[in-house]
C-alpha positions as a printed Julia matrix, in Angstrom:
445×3 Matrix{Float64}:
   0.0     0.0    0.0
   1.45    3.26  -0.49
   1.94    6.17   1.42
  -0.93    7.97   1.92
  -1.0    11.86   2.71
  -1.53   12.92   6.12
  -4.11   15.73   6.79
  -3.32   19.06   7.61
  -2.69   19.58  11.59
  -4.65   21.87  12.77
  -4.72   23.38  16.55
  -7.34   23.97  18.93
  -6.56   26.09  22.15
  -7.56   24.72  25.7
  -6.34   27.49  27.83
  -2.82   27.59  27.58
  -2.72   24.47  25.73
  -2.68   23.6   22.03
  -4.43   20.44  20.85
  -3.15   18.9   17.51
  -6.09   17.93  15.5
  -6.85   16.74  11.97
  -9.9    17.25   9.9
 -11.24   14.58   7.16
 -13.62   12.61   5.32
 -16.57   12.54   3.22
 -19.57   11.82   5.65
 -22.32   14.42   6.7
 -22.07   13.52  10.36
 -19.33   14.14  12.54
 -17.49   11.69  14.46
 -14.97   12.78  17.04
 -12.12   10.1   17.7
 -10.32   10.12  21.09
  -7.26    7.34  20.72
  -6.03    5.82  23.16
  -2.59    5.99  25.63
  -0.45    6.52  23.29
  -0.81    8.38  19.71
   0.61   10.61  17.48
  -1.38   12.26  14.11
   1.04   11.84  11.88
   2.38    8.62  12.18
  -0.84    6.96  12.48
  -1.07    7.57   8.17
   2.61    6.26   8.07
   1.75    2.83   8.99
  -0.63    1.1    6.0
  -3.1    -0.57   8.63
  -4.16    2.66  10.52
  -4.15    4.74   7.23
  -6.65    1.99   5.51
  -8.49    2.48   9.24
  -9.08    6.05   9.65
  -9.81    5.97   5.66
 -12.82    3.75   5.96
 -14.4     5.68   8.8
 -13.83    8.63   6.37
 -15.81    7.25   4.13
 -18.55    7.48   5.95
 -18.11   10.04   8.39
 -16.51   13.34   8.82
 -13.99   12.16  11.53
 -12.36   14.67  13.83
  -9.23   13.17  15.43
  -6.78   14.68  18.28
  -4.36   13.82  20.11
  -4.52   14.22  23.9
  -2.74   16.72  25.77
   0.84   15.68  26.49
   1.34   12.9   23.74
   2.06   13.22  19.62
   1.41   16.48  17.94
  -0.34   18.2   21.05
   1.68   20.41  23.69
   3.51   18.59  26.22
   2.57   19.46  29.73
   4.56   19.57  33.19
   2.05   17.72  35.25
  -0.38   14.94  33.94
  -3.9    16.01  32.99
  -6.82   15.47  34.78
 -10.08   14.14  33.2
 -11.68   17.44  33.0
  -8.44   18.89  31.32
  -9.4    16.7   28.69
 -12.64   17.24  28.19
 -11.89   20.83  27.72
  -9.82   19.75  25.19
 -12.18   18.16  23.13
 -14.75   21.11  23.52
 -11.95   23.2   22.22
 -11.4    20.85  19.43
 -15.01   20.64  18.65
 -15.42   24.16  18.68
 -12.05   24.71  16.36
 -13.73   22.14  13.78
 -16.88   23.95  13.64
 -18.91   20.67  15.5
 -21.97   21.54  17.44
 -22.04   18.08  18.16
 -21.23   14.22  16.88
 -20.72   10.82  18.11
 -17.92   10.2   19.82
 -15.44    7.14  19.39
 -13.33    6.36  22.6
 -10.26    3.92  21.87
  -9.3     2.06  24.98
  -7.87    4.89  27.91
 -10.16    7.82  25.78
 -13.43    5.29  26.67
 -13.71    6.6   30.46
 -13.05   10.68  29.01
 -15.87   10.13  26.49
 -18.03    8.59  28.98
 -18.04   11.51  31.42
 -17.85   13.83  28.47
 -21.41   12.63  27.21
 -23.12   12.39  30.74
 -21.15   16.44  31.07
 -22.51   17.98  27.49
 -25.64   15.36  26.97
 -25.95   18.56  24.17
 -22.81   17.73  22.35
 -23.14   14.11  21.91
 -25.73   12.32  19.98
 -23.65    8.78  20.43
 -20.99    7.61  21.85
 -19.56    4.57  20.87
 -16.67    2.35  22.58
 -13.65   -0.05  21.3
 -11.49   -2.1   23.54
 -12.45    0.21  26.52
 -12.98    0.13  30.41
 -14.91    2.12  33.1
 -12.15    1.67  35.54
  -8.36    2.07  34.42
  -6.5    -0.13  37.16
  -8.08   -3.83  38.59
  -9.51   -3.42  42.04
 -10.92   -5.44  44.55
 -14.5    -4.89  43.03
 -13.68   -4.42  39.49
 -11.27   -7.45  39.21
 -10.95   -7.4   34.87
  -7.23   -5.39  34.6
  -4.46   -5.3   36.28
  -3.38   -3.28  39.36
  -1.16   -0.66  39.05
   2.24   -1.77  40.43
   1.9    -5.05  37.78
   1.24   -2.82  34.84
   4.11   -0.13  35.63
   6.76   -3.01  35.9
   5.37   -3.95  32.35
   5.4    -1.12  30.66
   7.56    1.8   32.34
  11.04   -0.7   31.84
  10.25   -1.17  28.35
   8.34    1.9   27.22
  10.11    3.54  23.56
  11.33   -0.31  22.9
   8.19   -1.42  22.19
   6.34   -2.09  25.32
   2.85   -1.96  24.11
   3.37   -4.82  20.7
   1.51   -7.43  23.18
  -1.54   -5.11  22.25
  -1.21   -6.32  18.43
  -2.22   -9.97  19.13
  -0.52  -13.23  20.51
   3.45  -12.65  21.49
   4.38  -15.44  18.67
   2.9   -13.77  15.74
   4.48   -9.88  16.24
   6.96   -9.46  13.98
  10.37   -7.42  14.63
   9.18   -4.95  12.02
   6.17   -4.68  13.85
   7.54   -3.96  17.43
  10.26   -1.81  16.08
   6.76   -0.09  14.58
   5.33    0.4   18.01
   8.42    1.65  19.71
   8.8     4.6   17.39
   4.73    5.39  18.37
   5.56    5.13  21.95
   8.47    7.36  21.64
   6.91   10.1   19.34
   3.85    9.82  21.92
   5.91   10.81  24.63
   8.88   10.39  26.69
   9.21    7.91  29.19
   8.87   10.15  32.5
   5.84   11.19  31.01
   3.9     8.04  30.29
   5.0     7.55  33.87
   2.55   10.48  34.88
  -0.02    9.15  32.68
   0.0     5.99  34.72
   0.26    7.66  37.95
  -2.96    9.88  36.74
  -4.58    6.71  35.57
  -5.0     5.31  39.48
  -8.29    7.79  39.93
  -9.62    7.32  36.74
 -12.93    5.43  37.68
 -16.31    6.11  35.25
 -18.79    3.11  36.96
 -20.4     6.03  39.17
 -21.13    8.16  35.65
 -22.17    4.67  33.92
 -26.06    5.29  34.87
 -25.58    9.15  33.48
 -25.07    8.4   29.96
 -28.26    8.47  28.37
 -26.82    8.55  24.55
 -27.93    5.24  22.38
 -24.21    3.66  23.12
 -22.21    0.69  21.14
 -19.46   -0.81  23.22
 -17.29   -3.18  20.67
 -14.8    -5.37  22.53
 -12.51   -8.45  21.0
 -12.76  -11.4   23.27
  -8.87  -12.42  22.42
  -7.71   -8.7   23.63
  -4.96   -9.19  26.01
  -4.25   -5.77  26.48
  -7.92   -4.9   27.85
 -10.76   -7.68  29.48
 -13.35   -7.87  27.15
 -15.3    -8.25  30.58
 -14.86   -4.89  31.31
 -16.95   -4.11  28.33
 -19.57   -6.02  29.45
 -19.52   -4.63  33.12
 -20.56   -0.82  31.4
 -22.87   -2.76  29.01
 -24.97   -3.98  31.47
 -25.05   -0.5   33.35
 -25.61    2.31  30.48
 -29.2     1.95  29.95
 -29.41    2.38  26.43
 -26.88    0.52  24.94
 -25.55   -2.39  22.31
 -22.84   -4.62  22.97
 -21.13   -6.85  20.25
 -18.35   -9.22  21.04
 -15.81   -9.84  18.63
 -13.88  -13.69  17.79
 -10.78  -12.28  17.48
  -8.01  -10.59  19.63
  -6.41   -7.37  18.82
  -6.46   -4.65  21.18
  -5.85   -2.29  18.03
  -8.92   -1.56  16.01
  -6.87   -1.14  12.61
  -5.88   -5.55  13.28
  -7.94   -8.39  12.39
 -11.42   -7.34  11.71
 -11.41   -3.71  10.97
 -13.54   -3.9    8.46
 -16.42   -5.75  10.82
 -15.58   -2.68  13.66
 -16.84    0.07  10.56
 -19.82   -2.46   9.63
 -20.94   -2.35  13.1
 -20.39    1.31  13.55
 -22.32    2.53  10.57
 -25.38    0.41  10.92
 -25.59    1.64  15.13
 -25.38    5.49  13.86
 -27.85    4.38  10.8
 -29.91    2.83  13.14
 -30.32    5.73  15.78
 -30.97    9.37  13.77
 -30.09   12.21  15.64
 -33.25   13.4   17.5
 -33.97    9.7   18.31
 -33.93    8.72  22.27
 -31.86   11.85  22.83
 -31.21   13.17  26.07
 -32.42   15.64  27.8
 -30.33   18.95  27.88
 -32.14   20.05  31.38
 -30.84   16.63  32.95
 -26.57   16.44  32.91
 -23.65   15.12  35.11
 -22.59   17.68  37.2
 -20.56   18.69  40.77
 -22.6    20.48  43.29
 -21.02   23.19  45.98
 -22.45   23.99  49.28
 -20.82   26.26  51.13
 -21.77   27.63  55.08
 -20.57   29.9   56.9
 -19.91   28.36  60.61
 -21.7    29.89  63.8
 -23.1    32.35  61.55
 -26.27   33.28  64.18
 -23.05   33.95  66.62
 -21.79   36.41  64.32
 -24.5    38.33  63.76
 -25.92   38.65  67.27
 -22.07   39.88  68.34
 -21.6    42.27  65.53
 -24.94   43.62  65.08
 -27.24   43.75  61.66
 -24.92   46.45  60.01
 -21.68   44.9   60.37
 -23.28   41.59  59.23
 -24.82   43.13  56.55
 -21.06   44.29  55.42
 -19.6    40.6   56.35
 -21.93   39.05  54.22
 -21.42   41.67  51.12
 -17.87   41.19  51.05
 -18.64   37.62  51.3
 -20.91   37.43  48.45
 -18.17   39.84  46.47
 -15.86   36.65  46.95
 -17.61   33.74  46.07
 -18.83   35.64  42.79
 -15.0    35.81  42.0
 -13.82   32.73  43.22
 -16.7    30.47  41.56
 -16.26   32.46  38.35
 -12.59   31.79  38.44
 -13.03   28.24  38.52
 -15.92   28.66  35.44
 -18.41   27.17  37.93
 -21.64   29.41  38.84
 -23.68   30.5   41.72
 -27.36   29.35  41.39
 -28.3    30.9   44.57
 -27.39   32.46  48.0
 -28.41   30.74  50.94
 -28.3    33.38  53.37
 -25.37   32.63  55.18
 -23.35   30.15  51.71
 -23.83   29.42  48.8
 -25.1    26.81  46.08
 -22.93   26.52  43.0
 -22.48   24.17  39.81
 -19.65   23.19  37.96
 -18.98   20.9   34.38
 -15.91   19.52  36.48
 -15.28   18.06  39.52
 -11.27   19.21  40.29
 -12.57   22.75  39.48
 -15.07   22.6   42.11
 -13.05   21.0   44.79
 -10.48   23.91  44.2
 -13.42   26.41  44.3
 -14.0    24.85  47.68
 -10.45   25.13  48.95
 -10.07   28.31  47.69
 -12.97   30.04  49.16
 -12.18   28.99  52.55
  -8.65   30.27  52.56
  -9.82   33.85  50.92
 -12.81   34.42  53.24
 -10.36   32.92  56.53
  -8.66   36.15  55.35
 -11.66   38.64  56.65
 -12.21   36.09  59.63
 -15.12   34.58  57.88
 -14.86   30.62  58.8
 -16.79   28.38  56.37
 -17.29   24.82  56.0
 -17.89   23.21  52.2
 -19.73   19.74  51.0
 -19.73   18.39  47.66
 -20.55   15.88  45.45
 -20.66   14.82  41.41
 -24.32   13.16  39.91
 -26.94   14.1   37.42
 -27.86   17.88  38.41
 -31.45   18.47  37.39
 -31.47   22.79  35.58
 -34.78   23.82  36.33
 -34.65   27.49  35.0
 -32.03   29.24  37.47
 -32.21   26.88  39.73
 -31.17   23.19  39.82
 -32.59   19.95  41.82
 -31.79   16.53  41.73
 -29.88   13.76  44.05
 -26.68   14.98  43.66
 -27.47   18.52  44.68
 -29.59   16.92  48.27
 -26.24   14.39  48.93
 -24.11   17.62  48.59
 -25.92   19.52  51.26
 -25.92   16.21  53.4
 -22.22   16.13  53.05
 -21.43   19.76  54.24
 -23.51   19.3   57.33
 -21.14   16.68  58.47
 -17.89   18.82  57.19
 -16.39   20.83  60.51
 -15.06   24.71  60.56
 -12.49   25.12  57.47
 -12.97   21.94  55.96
 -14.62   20.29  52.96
 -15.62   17.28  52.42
 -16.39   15.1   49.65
 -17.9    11.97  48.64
 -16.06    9.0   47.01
 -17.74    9.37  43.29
 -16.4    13.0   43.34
 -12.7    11.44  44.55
 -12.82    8.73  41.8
 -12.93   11.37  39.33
 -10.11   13.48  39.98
  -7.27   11.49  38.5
  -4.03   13.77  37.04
  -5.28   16.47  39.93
  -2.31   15.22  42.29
  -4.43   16.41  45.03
  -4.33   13.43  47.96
  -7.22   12.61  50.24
  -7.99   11.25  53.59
 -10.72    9.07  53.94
 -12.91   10.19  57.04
 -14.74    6.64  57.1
 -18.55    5.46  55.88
 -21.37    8.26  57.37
 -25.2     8.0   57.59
 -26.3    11.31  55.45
 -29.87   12.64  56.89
 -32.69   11.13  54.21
 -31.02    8.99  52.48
 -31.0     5.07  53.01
 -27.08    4.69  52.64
 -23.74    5.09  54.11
 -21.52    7.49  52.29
 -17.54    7.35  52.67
 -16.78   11.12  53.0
 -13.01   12.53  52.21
 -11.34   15.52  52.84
  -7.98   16.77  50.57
  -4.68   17.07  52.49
  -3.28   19.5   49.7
């Protein structure tokens, strides 16, 4: 096969951050493709297999194709990325390519980003379809289908640029030395080895099975049963928990989708999108995943009765001055005052704990002391305001949080991966209403 011309990079800014992206195809709807750990834009048309790939799903779609912050053509970063990083990412890229919205394709590590990007922006997505993927990056005691972390670092960090990832092209004895020496030049134009390290290391609080239940899309999960890079049984864990969704399981083994049966993969994915026209069983854009803030200040009948109604009166302006700010700042937004806190909604969950943290170090500042609760689920817009689950759990979890601290629930934690921030878990709680135990955490940093 020969070479086939690469199309044009273009780049997408995510704050400080450019995002490589390429733009092709002859099909009227768009599908946005989020690759997996490792990638790089270019090289993916140098090798004959991905080329003849990405060419069949532009025969049928307009495909819009990044690569992730960090890794191939996009900036490299410092620190690792969190999930929400990455989801800004592909707004920006969206937005750059002129897509109001598409189906999304998540390869492997991108699954879990696209699945909390369609449960964020129910708006943007009108299906979201899944290869080789995984609701939960590392094995755990109740997700037991991949490995834990420590077993998949010493497999991969040793060997990573010499062809640590060729096991993902099918069974050891059939990889060719062409073919490894192939893979090693992806993993090094990905990125260096330090940081696929921090990729990893990010990877440990990447988990999506809260979120599962929030993705209301029409959803195709495609899985080979002979992958040895991902358990097909993963696949079939988020199958039976996204409530409107198709699962097919494939004979054969590749963990790439451009091996063995490509051409049964773009079958598949053609007839799903055929199958459900845009309008169809589409979500709701008043109902979307979501991290709710409640803030309170502590004592705050003390305050008043010791400082008298004018001096409150100023307390509580210069409060409300800096939670406008500090919200805003973290691109979250106040839905209402409570009289002595706040409510207040944000796309991402990192953003709102550091909304959190932040407020109670700048109002400690004018000796205002003020406790905050949160927590991430389907958030309910109802004009201004919002309702829903997630928004009642939040308010049950700030009650419990003491002077100066916030608290959070476990769902919220899971999602934070690439944040660094650590966390201390404060044990299981009874929340006031509701019929379970909630393990509450607060961040040490």
């Amino acid at each position: 096969m020969a070479a086939i011309k690469a199309p044009e990079i273009q780049y997408a800014q995510s704050g400080e951050v450019s995002i490589a992206f390429q733009v092709f195809g002859y099909g009227s709807q768009d599908l946005v493709y989020v690759p997996g750990i490792i990638s790089h834009l270019e090289l993916y048309w140098e090798d004959a297999t991905m080329a003849n790939w990405l060419m069949q799903l532009g025969q049928h779609f307009r495909v819009i194709i990044l690569d992730k912050r960090g890794q191939g053509m996009s900036d490299r970063i410092e620190s690792s990325a969190t999930l929400e990083d990455r989801i800004d990412d592909v707004n920006a890229v969206m937005q750059a390519a002129n897509s109001k919205s598409a189906t999304l394709l998540g390869l492997s590590e991108g699954g879990p980003l696209c699945l909390f990007f369609a449960a964020t922006y129910p708006d943007k997505v009108e299906r979201l379809m899944l290869f080789g993927s995984m609701a939960r990056f590392y094995g755990a005691a109740d997700y037991p289908y991949s490995s834990t972390y420590e077993a998949m670092s010493e497999r991969l960090i040793p060997r990573f640029g010499k062809g640590a990832f060729a096991f993902m092209l099918g069974s050891k004895d059939e990889v060719t030395q062409e073919e490894i020496d192939q893979i090693a030049r992806t993993e090094r134009m990905s990125c260096s080895p330090s940081a696929f390290k921090k990729i990893l290391d990010a990877n440990r609080l990447i988990d999506a099975r809260p979120i599962l239940a929030n993705v209301a899309q029409p959803t195709l999960i495609m899985h080979r049963r002979g992958d040895s890079a991902v358990n097909f049984k993963g696949s079939r864990f988020m199958a039976e928990r996204i409530a409107n969704c198709t699962y097919l399981e494939f004979p054969t083994k590749s963990h790439l989708p451009n091996l063995d049966d490509t051409h049964n993969l773009v079958n598949a994915m053609v007839q799903f999108v055929n199958s459900t026209q845009v309008g169809e069983s589409k979500p709701s854009k008043e109902k979307r995943l979501s991290t709710a803030l409640f803030t309170d200040i502590v004592q705050s009948t003390d305050k008043l009765l010791s400082m008298g109604d004018h001096a409150w009166r100023k307390m509580l302006d210069a409060h409300d001055a800096i939670a406008q700010q500090k919200v805003a700042e973290f691109r979250g937004r106040i839905v209402k005052n409570t009289g002595d806190g706040i409510l207040a909604v944000f796309d991402g969950p990192v953003k709102a704990l550091q909304c959190a943290q932040a407020l109670i170090s700048s109002l400690q500042e004018i000796n205002l002391p003020i406790r905050a609760g949160l927590h991430v689920g389907e958030v309910v817009n109802r004009g201004d305001d919002i309702t829903g689950i997630a928004v009642n759990i939040a308010a049950r979890v700030m009650d419990k949080a003491k002077s100066g601290q916030t608290l959070l629930t476990q769902t919220l934690k899971d999602l934070t991966g690439g944040s660094n921030i650590e966390f201390k878990s404060l044990g299981k709680f009874e929340l006031k209403g509701l019929p379970e135990e909630f393990e509450l955490f607060t961040p040490l940093n």
